[in-house]
Structures are given as structure tokens and as C-alpha cells.
Coordinates of C-alpha atoms in Angstrom, one line a residue:
M1 CA 122.3 60.7 164.4
N2 CA 125.5 58.7 163.7
N3 CA 124.1 57.3 160.4
I4 CA 123.2 60.6 158.7
E5 CA 121.5 60.3 155.4
A6 CA 123.5 61.6 152.4
R7 CA 120.8 64.2 151.8
F8 CA 121.6 65.8 155.2
K9 CA 125.4 65.9 155.0
R10 CA 125.2 69.5 153.8
I11 CA 121.9 71.4 154.2
A12 CA 120.6 75.0 153.9
V13 CA 118.1 76.4 156.3
K14 CA 116.1 79.4 155.3
V15 CA 114.3 81.4 158.0
G16 CA 111.5 83.7 157.0
S17 CA 110.8 87.2 158.4
N18 CA 107.6 85.9 160.1
V19 CA 109.6 83.4 162.1
V20 CA 112.4 85.7 163.4
T21 CA 110.3 88.8 164.0
Q22 CA 107.4 89.5 166.4
S23 CA 104.1 91.2 165.5
D24 CA 105.6 94.6 166.2
G25 CA 108.5 94.0 163.9
S26 CA 111.1 93.5 166.6
L27 CA 113.4 90.5 166.5
N28 CA 112.1 87.4 168.2
I29 CA 115.3 86.5 170.1
G30 CA 113.7 83.5 171.8
R31 CA 112.8 82.0 168.4
M32 CA 116.2 82.8 166.9
L33 CA 117.8 81.0 169.9
R34 CA 115.7 77.8 169.2
I35 CA 116.8 77.8 165.6
V36 CA 120.4 78.4 166.5
E37 CA 120.2 75.5 169.0
D38 CA 119.0 73.2 166.2
I39 CA 121.8 74.3 163.9
A40 CA 124.4 74.0 166.7
V41 CA 123.4 70.4 167.3
L42 CA 123.8 69.5 163.6
H43 CA 127.0 71.4 163.4
K44 CA 128.5 69.4 166.3
Q45 CA 127.5 66.2 164.4
G46 CA 129.7 67.3 161.4
I47 CA 126.8 68.5 159.2
D48 CA 127.5 71.5 157.0
V49 CA 124.7 74.0 157.6
I50 CA 124.2 77.3 155.7
L51 CA 121.7 79.7 157.3
I52 CA 119.7 82.0 154.9
T53 CA 117.9 84.5 157.0
S54 CA 115.3 87.3 156.5
G55 CA 114.5 89.9 159.0
A56 CA 116.8 92.9 158.4
V57 CA 114.2 95.4 157.1
A58 CA 111.6 94.2 159.7
A59 CA 114.2 94.5 162.5
G60 CA 115.1 98.1 161.5
R61 CA 111.6 99.3 160.9
G62 CA 110.7 99.9 164.5
D63 CA 113.9 101.9 165.3
V64 CA 113.3 105.0 163.2
V65 CA 110.4 106.8 161.5
P66 CA 111.5 108.2 158.1
L67 CA 111.1 111.8 157.3
K68 CA 108.2 112.7 155.0
R69 CA 110.7 113.5 152.2
T70 CA 112.2 110.0 152.4
D71 CA 110.7 107.8 149.7
E72 CA 109.6 104.2 150.2
V73 CA 112.7 102.6 148.6
S74 CA 115.1 104.8 150.6
S75 CA 113.2 104.0 153.8
K76 CA 113.6 100.3 153.2
Q77 CA 117.3 100.7 152.5
M78 CA 117.7 102.7 155.7
W79 CA 115.8 100.1 157.8
A80 CA 117.9 97.3 156.2
A81 CA 121.1 99.1 157.1
I82 CA 120.0 99.4 160.7
G83 CA 118.3 96.0 161.0
Q84 CA 121.1 94.0 159.4
V85 CA 123.5 95.0 162.1
K86 CA 121.0 94.0 164.8
L87 CA 120.2 90.7 163.1
M88 CA 123.8 89.7 162.6
S89 CA 125.0 90.7 166.0
N90 CA 122.3 88.6 167.6
Y91 CA 123.2 85.6 165.5
Q92 CA 126.8 86.0 166.4
F93 CA 125.9 86.2 170.1
L94 CA 123.6 83.2 170.0
F95 CA 126.0 81.0 168.1
G96 CA 128.7 82.2 170.5
K97 CA 126.9 80.5 173.3
Y98 CA 127.8 77.2 171.6
N99 CA 131.3 78.3 170.8
I100 CA 130.5 78.5 167.1
L101 CA 131.5 81.3 164.9
A102 CA 129.1 82.9 162.4
G103 CA 130.1 84.7 159.3
Q104 CA 128.0 87.2 157.4
V105 CA 127.5 86.9 153.6
L106 CA 125.4 89.6 152.0
A107 CA 124.4 88.9 148.4
V108 CA 122.7 90.8 145.6
K109 CA 121.0 89.2 142.7
E110 CA 123.4 90.7 140.2
S111 CA 126.2 88.7 142.0
F112 CA 124.9 85.6 140.4
S113 CA 124.7 87.0 136.9
D114 CA 128.1 86.0 135.7
R115 CA 130.2 82.9 136.4
R116 CA 133.1 84.7 138.0
H117 CA 131.0 86.5 140.6
Y118 CA 129.0 83.3 141.2
L119 CA 132.2 81.3 141.9
N120 CA 133.5 84.1 144.2
I121 CA 130.4 83.7 146.4
R122 CA 130.7 79.9 146.3
N123 CA 134.4 80.0 147.3
C124 CA 133.7 82.4 150.2
I125 CA 131.0 80.1 151.6
D126 CA 133.2 77.0 151.0
A127 CA 136.0 78.7 153.0
L128 CA 133.6 79.4 155.9
L129 CA 132.3 75.8 156.0
D130 CA 135.8 74.4 155.7
N131 CA 136.8 76.4 158.8
K132 CA 133.7 75.4 160.8
V133 CA 132.1 78.8 160.5
I134 CA 128.3 79.0 160.0
P135 CA 127.6 81.1 156.9
V136 CA 124.7 83.5 157.6
V137 CA 123.4 84.7 154.3
N138 CA 121.0 87.5 153.6
E139 CA 120.1 89.8 150.6
N140 CA 121.9 93.1 150.8
D141 CA 118.7 95.2 150.9
T142 CA 120.7 98.4 151.3
V143 CA 121.6 98.2 147.6
S144 CA 119.0 95.8 146.1
V145 CA 116.2 97.8 144.5
S146 CA 113.4 97.0 142.0
E147 CA 114.6 94.7 139.2
L148 CA 117.8 93.9 141.0
M149 CA 116.1 92.4 144.0
F150 CA 115.5 88.7 144.6
T151 CA 111.8 87.9 144.6
D152 CA 112.4 87.1 148.2
N153 CA 114.9 85.1 150.3
D154 CA 113.2 81.9 149.1
E155 CA 114.7 82.6 145.7
L156 CA 118.1 83.4 147.3
S157 CA 118.0 80.2 149.4
G158 CA 117.3 78.2 146.2
M159 CA 120.3 79.8 144.4
I160 CA 122.6 79.2 147.5
S161 CA 121.4 75.6 147.9
S162 CA 122.0 74.8 144.2
M163 CA 125.3 76.6 144.1
M164 CA 126.7 74.9 147.2
G165 CA 125.5 71.4 146.3
C166 CA 123.2 71.0 149.3
G167 CA 121.4 67.7 149.7
S168 CA 118.5 69.4 151.3
L169 CA 116.9 72.8 151.8
I170 CA 114.6 73.4 154.8
I171 CA 112.4 76.4 154.4
L172 CA 111.0 77.6 157.7
S173 CA 107.8 79.5 157.5
N174 CA 105.0 80.2 160.0
V175 CA 102.8 77.3 158.8
D176 CA 103.5 73.5 158.6
G177 CA 103.7 73.3 154.8
I178 CA 101.4 73.4 151.9
F179 CA 97.7 72.6 152.6
T180 CA 94.7 71.7 150.5
G181 CA 93.1 74.9 151.6
V182 CA 93.6 77.7 154.1
P183 CA 95.9 76.2 156.8
S184 CA 93.7 77.4 159.7
D185 CA 90.6 75.6 158.2
E186 CA 90.0 72.3 160.0
N187 CA 89.0 70.7 156.7
S188 CA 92.4 71.5 155.1
E189 CA 94.9 68.7 154.9
L190 CA 98.7 69.0 154.9
I191 CA 100.3 67.8 151.7
R192 CA 103.1 65.6 153.1
E193 CA 104.9 64.8 149.8
V194 CA 105.3 66.3 146.4
G195 CA 107.0 64.0 143.9
P196 CA 108.3 64.6 140.4
E197 CA 105.0 63.4 138.9
S198 CA 102.7 65.4 141.3
D199 CA 100.4 67.7 139.4
N200 CA 98.1 70.7 140.1
I201 CA 99.5 71.5 143.5
E202 CA 99.4 75.2 142.6
Q203 CA 95.6 75.1 142.8
Y204 CA 95.8 75.0 146.6
I205 CA 98.2 77.9 147.0
A206 CA 96.9 81.5 147.3
P207 CA 99.2 84.1 145.7
V208 CA 99.5 86.3 148.7
T209 CA 102.2 87.2 151.2
S210 CA 101.9 87.5 155.0
G211 CA 103.3 89.7 157.7
F212 CA 106.7 91.3 157.1
G213 CA 107.8 88.8 154.4
R214 CA 108.1 89.8 150.7
G215 CA 107.3 86.3 149.3
G216 CA 104.6 83.8 149.8
M217 CA 103.9 80.0 149.5
L218 CA 103.7 80.2 145.7
T219 CA 107.3 81.3 145.5
K220 CA 108.3 78.6 147.9
Y221 CA 106.6 76.0 145.8
S222 CA 108.2 77.2 142.6
I223 CA 111.7 77.2 144.1
A224 CA 111.1 73.8 145.7
R225 CA 110.0 72.2 142.4
K226 CA 113.0 73.6 140.6
L227 CA 115.5 72.4 143.3
A228 CA 113.9 69.0 143.5
G229 CA 114.3 68.7 139.8
E230 CA 118.1 69.3 140.2
G231 CA 118.5 66.6 142.9
T232 CA 117.9 68.6 146.1
H233 CA 115.3 67.6 148.7
V234 CA 113.2 70.5 149.9
Y235 CA 111.2 70.6 153.1
I236 CA 108.7 73.4 153.9
A237 CA 108.0 73.4 157.7
N238 CA 106.9 75.5 160.6
G239 CA 109.8 77.5 162.1
T240 CA 107.8 78.3 165.2
R241 CA 108.0 74.6 166.3
N242 CA 110.8 73.8 168.6
S243 CA 113.5 71.4 167.2
I244 CA 111.9 71.3 163.8
V245 CA 115.2 71.2 161.9
T246 CA 116.8 68.4 164.0
D247 CA 113.5 66.5 163.9
I248 CA 113.4 66.5 160.1
V249 CA 117.0 65.4 159.9
R250 CA 116.4 62.6 162.5
G251 CA 113.4 61.4 160.5
K252 CA 110.8 62.1 163.2
D253 CA 107.1 62.2 162.3
V254 CA 106.7 65.9 162.4
P255 CA 104.5 68.0 160.0
F256 CA 106.1 69.3 156.8
T257 CA 105.8 69.2 153.0
H258 CA 108.6 67.2 151.4
F259 CA 109.5 67.8 147.8
V260 CA 111.3 64.6 146.7
A261 CA 114.5 65.1 144.7
T262 CA 114.9 63.4 141.3
D263 CA 117.7 60.9 140.9
V264 CA 119.4 62.9 138.1
E265 CA 121.7 65.6 139.3
K266 CA 122.8 68.5 137.1
D267 CA 126.4 69.6 137.0
N268 CA 127.4 72.9 138.6
V269 CA 127.3 75.0 135.4
R270 CA 123.8 73.8 134.4
K271 CA 122.6 74.5 138.0
W272 CA 124.0 78.1 137.6
L273 CA 122.3 78.5 134.3
S274 CA 118.9 77.1 135.5
H275 CA 118.7 79.9 138.0
S276 CA 120.0 82.6 135.6
E277 CA 117.1 83.3 133.1
A278 CA 116.5 86.7 134.7
F279 CA 120.0 87.7 133.7
A280 CA 119.6 87.1 129.9
K281 CA 120.9 90.0 127.9
G282 CA 119.5 89.0 124.5
A283 CA 118.1 86.2 122.5
V284 CA 118.9 84.0 119.5
Y285 CA 116.2 82.5 117.3
V286 CA 117.0 79.0 115.9
N287 CA 115.5 77.0 113.0
N288 CA 113.6 73.7 113.6
G289 CA 116.6 71.5 112.9
A290 CA 118.7 73.3 115.6
R291 CA 115.7 73.2 118.0
D292 CA 115.2 69.5 117.6
A293 CA 119.0 68.8 118.0
L294 CA 119.1 70.8 121.2
R295 CA 116.1 68.9 122.6
G296 CA 117.4 65.5 121.5
E297 CA 118.9 62.9 123.8
K298 CA 122.5 63.6 122.6
A299 CA 124.1 66.7 124.0
S300 CA 124.5 69.3 121.1
S301 CA 126.1 72.7 120.9
L302 CA 124.2 75.5 119.1
L303 CA 126.0 76.0 115.8
L304 CA 125.7 79.2 113.8
I305 CA 124.3 77.4 110.8
G306 CA 121.1 76.8 112.9
V307 CA 120.7 80.5 113.8
E308 CA 117.9 82.5 112.2
K309 CA 118.1 85.8 114.0
I310 CA 119.9 87.7 116.8
E311 CA 117.9 89.9 119.1
G312 CA 119.2 92.5 121.7
F313 CA 122.7 93.6 122.6
F314 CA 125.1 91.3 124.5
K315 CA 128.8 90.7 125.0
K316 CA 130.8 87.5 124.8
G317 CA 130.2 85.5 128.0
D318 CA 126.7 87.0 128.6
I319 CA 123.7 84.7 129.1
I320 CA 121.2 84.7 126.2
R321 CA 117.8 83.1 125.7
I322 CA 117.4 80.4 122.9
L323 CA 114.0 80.7 121.1
D324 CA 112.5 78.7 118.3
S325 CA 111.1 80.3 115.1
N326 CA 107.7 80.8 116.9
G327 CA 109.3 82.6 119.8
E328 CA 108.9 79.7 122.2
Q329 CA 111.8 79.4 124.6
V330 CA 114.1 76.3 124.2
G331 CA 116.6 77.2 126.9
I332 CA 119.4 79.6 127.8
G333 CA 123.1 79.6 127.5
K334 CA 126.4 81.4 127.7
S335 CA 127.3 83.1 124.4
Q336 CA 130.7 82.7 122.8
Y337 CA 130.3 85.8 120.7
D338 CA 129.0 89.4 121.2
S339 CA 125.7 90.2 119.4
E340 CA 127.4 92.2 116.6
K341 CA 129.7 89.4 115.6
A342 CA 127.0 86.7 116.1
E343 CA 124.7 88.6 113.7
K344 CA 127.4 88.7 111.0
L345 CA 128.1 85.0 111.3
I346 CA 124.4 83.8 111.1
G347 CA 124.3 80.6 109.0
A348 CA 128.1 80.3 108.9
K349 CA 129.8 76.8 108.8
R350 CA 133.1 75.7 110.3
K351 CA 132.9 78.4 113.1
K352 CA 132.9 77.7 116.8
P353 CA 129.4 77.2 118.3
L354 CA 127.4 80.2 119.5
I355 CA 126.8 78.3 122.7
Y356 CA 128.7 75.2 123.8
Y357 CA 126.5 72.3 125.0
N358 CA 128.2 72.3 128.5
Y359 CA 127.2 76.0 128.9
M360 CA 123.6 75.5 128.0
H361 CA 120.4 74.7 129.9
I362 CA 117.5 73.3 127.9
D363 CA 114.0 73.8 129.3
E364 CA 112.2 70.6 130.2

């Protein structure tokens, strides 16, 4: 492993609930140890590894039966509060066997909604990596509810991988990857590679979740395609296989689905924006001339003269959607005005742009 490929110099490893928990919901310490062993080997080789782990709610579920008056959301928050302590203490103990420190990073979706909070998280993880500490990231399920939740930790792992400039994300599930049918069917074949031009892969994926997890293969596929389009390789593999992470890094012939990264890498701001559509506070409708300019080969800012209508209420610095006159989305960007001022300046010339080109993400 002396000649490590560039794509593996910094990686993220996402571990699903169905990998780290047993059928009764208790933590699978033996499986956690195997994953920690893999990460320890890579860590000793000088590879930066960020671990994104699920399992807090599942780990806490078996410890207490909620009272009848405790609603479903509160029950999950309680289980997460109990389970996260168990989850992290076990990771610290297991990494400690290899004289490696592990640091907990709890995130909520809202933490990624503005650039300042986004950079705070990035700086924290950078500091951990610089000091040879393994960042162990999980969603803070004690405070994440309804619309403030990530779809699942696959979405969180995508945001972390993009934010930290990881060359690869390895998503560990309880199957070998994406199949052409039900994985247990002997006639189903593993799809080994998904390239930028691969089409109709979604037809093979059932929109269901399994076990204790909140997400499913469709979410993994969606995140993987987005990351690959940003220049990050993604591998979906079976976390119940021993040494799967090190085998992938070593280039061994093991089963997985590989989403091949494009050659074009986006800058950090555009990576942030590409994962921020859910945080949009309002919208701006643009005329055909502005739409065509934004979609052109030359980078263009959104000028107020090209604006037709402002929708919603937003502050300066908020993320807003860019729509054409038919309501079709063109992209998203960071507004330089609040909605009230932007509405007054519709059609104005010689004013600073509503959205600068370097704070804009145009849909492909």
C-alpha cells in the first residue's frame, strides 16, 4: 500500500445501522471491531479517514420502553440520547486498542445551511485530521426532527465527503452493491461500475428501506451520482465482509458497485451549494436572456436587469432558487440582497448582481 492512489489519500467511510447493529437492535461489537481494524490499518498508512456512522437510535432502542404518553418523535430522541453514548464509547474503546484517538462530531442538517456554520464544521474535522484523530460523525438525532432531518446518514456522508474534499466515499451496507434485481435472487447480477453516461440504473432499485435504517439503496444511488459528478469516487459495498474497506483501497477483486468520478472537480463553494437546495428561502424568476446567459459556457452573474419576479422572504446571504419564466429550475445561489430590496430593484441597471457567479450552482 505504499503507492496509494490519489483517490484514497482522504476517504470517508459510511457505516449503516444494519451493519453495526444486530437483529435485536443491540450493537454488533464484533462487526464494529472489524471496521475499526480496517480504518486503523489505513490510518497507520497515512490515509485520512472520516467515519460516518449510524446506529444511535437502534442502539438505544433496546434499553428502555417509552411510556405510553411519550410520542414517537420523543421516543426516538430519547433512544438517540442513550444510544449515541453507547455507540461513541464503543468506538473510542475499539480505536484505543490501536492507540488511535476518536473524536465525536454530531451534525444537524441546519448546520450546513449557511456558509459560516458549514466552514465551522469543516474546520473542526480538519483539526481532528491534522492531529491524527479519527472523526466519528453522526446526525444529532436528539434534536433533528421532521424537515430538519437528513434523509439518512447517506445524505450526511455525501455532504461530509463533498465538504472535506474526499477522493472516495465507501458506503457500507448489508449487500454487495446495486444488483439488476433482488440481491438474494440467483439470477440478479451485481452492477460493478456506474459511469457518468450510465442510464436507467434506477429501474433496478426498489424504493424501500430495511431493518433499522432510515434510508435505502435509492438514496445511496442518488448521493453517489451527485458526488461522482463532483469528482468523488463512490463505492457501495457489504460492510459485513471482513477487510472490505482495505480490500477496496488495495484494488482487490471484491464485490462492490463503483460510481466513477468525473474529471471535472467543482470548487468548495459550488460543492456547498450543490448540496444546499433544501435550504432555499425563496426564489427569483429570470427572463430568457438571463437564463441563457447563466447556462452558457462563460460564467455569468445574475444581474437585476434579468429578473422578472421575486418570490418568498429571504435575507442577504440566504440561498435562493433561480427559476425561468416557466417555473423550471435553473439553479441556486447566495443572494446579495434581501427579498424586499431585490423586489424594488427588479430590472435595475448598474447595480451589483443579485447573485455573483462564484456563489451560484447551475443545474446540469
